[in-house]
Amino acid sequence: MKQTQGPLVAVVGGGASGLAASICAAEAGAGRVMLLERQDRVGRKLLATGNGRCNLGHVQVQPRDYLTSDPKALQQLLRDLPARQVLDFFERLGLLLRQEEGRVYPFSNQAAAVLDLLRLQAAARGVEEHCSFEVTDIRPQKGGFSIQSADGQQLFAHRVILACGGMAAPKLGGGEGGYRLARQLGHSVTPLYPCLVGVSCRAEGLAAVKGVRAECAVTLRLPRAKDTQRRGEVQFNEYGVSGFPVMQLSGLAAKAGKGAVLELDLLPTLSMEELVSLLHRRRKSGAFPTLEQLLTGLVHKKLAVFHLRRVGELSRPVSAFSPAEIVRLAQSLKCWQLPVTGVQGWDGAQVTGGGVPLAEVQPGNFASRLQPGLYLTGELLDAAGDCGGFNLHWAFGSGMLAGQSAGHWD
């Protein structure tokens, strides 16, 4: 291929990270940028983010917002990825933004608008979009890399950015291809596990509350680590629980393996003492004559029946309910322990935990420490963010820095 100016850059993966990388590589002076996507179109997973609204970032980004095996390396990498940098990138491209409790969305509330803008801006800079191009082999050679596709096409690039994504959401393009390519090029991969996903629990009779949603404080108790708590709406399913706070804790639960327990507080605005006192007053008031009526107005009726059955027969009069049983009921409501048996699979996961170790890329540009001319970005790396825009911040930000570096001609 004829080289006119700057390096020829191949970006493998047309998701959030790859699109940002291709735009920034072109802006940095790359002679040619090829965006290689194995699916028939780019950005499919991006369209599903934020329930179709695209929570593309957060106004505050800290290392504590991510799960990784190497917190020190993460801290170094995030120093070069301030929240404002990603937001400025989108505003410079022409996207109007809005904030909701720190989360950043396109003003239109449409993920499609973000994808359309990225594609338009990439095309305006001469980025070549090649879909249905599944990269199966990348080999270093003098001056760059030889790239081969599943259908036998061969390309040459001076520099390669691996932005292939992770294992999560295979129906939207997730898979193991990026890890295989990273290993082929000398990198290691830590164990992979689903994150931001429902948690499977062992609890007799849980199917009785399937579909119920409740505001809870959720504490993950681990055998050899400190407890972690989140609060928000929990949804009960036949397999266990899901919802915002549970998904936030799912990566830690998956990584911990055996011995993890989710403890739910169904009445987080009341202390144990306040709840016991309230139940005693209800018991004595005469307004709640049967046990089945005692929790009316406090929790969802199905949850009330579930917990009342744990301490007594529903047909009993409240007057026969002893003070000790009142305490047991309060404990059941505020300290409901669900032993974790695992997490749901890759189909339901929003992001991948584990990946290429962060110590194997350089701060400031995400260049490989092992293979000159190679860059690794986004979900491929061992950094899984919480809900709230942190994963897209990581994807866009790492892609931006890699593209800026790869596109620059030394």
PDB file of C-alpha atoms in Angstrom, residues 265 267 269-284 294-295 298 318 321-335:
ATOM      1  CA  ASP A 265     -32.321  -4.591  54.406  1.00  0.00           C
ATOM      2  CA  LEU A 267     -36.465  -1.066  55.440  1.00  0.00           C
ATOM      3  CA  THR A 269     -34.742   4.145  56.547  1.00  0.00           C
ATOM      4  CA  LEU A 270     -35.486   2.532  59.930  1.00  0.00           C
ATOM      5  CA  SER A 271     -32.981   1.257  62.476  1.00  0.00           C
ATOM      6  CA  MET A 272     -33.545  -2.155  64.019  1.00  0.00           C
ATOM      7  CA  GLU A 273     -34.704  -0.522  67.256  1.00  0.00           C
ATOM      8  CA  GLU A 274     -37.131   1.759  65.413  1.00  0.00           C
ATOM      9  CA  LEU A 275     -38.616  -1.141  63.472  1.00  0.00           C
ATOM     10  CA  VAL A 276     -39.055  -3.296  66.585  1.00  0.00           C
ATOM     11  CA  SER A 277     -40.752  -0.380  68.360  1.00  0.00           C
ATOM     12  CA  LEU A 278     -43.033   0.245  65.362  1.00  0.00           C
ATOM     13  CA  LEU A 279     -44.074  -3.419  65.195  1.00  0.00           C
ATOM     14  CA  HIS A 280     -44.815  -3.461  68.928  1.00  0.00           C
ATOM     15  CA  ARG A 281     -47.039  -0.396  68.558  1.00  0.00           C
ATOM     16  CA  ARG A 282     -48.874  -1.992  65.636  1.00  0.00           C
ATOM     17  CA  ARG A 283     -49.326  -5.190  67.627  1.00  0.00           C
ATOM     18  CA  LYS A 284     -50.931  -3.293  70.493  1.00  0.00           C
ATOM     19  CA  LEU A 294     -49.112  -6.533  60.500  1.00  0.00           C
ATOM     20  CA  LEU A 295     -46.757  -5.310  57.735  1.00  0.00           C
ATOM     21  CA  LEU A 298     -44.400  -1.162  55.132  1.00  0.00           C
ATOM     22  CA  VAL A 318     -51.388 -10.494  66.249  1.00  0.00           C
ATOM     23  CA  PHE A 321     -47.358 -12.835  68.459  1.00  0.00           C
ATOM     24  CA  SER A 322     -44.677 -12.751  71.173  1.00  0.00           C
ATOM     25  CA  PRO A 323     -42.062  -9.999  71.705  1.00  0.00           C
ATOM     26  CA  ALA A 324     -39.353 -12.486  70.715  1.00  0.00           C
ATOM     27  CA  GLU A 325     -41.172 -13.163  67.444  1.00  0.00           C
ATOM     28  CA  ILE A 326     -41.416  -9.416  66.811  1.00  0.00           C
ATOM     29  CA  VAL A 327     -37.620  -9.218  67.054  1.00  0.00           C
ATOM     30  CA  ARG A 328     -37.205 -12.228  64.775  1.00  0.00           C
ATOM     31  CA  LEU A 329     -39.488 -10.615  62.176  1.00  0.00           C
ATOM     32  CA  ALA A 330     -37.546  -7.345  62.329  1.00  0.00           C
ATOM     33  CA  GLN A 331     -34.286  -9.244  61.891  1.00  0.00           C
ATOM     34  CA  SER A 332     -35.730 -11.119  58.923  1.00  0.00           C
ATOM     35  CA  LEU A 333     -36.720  -7.841  57.258  1.00  0.00           C
ATOM     36  CA  LYS A 334     -33.479  -5.986  57.952  1.00  0.00           C
ATOM     37  CA  CYS A 335     -30.895  -8.780  57.814  1.00  0.00           C
TER      38      CYS A 335
END
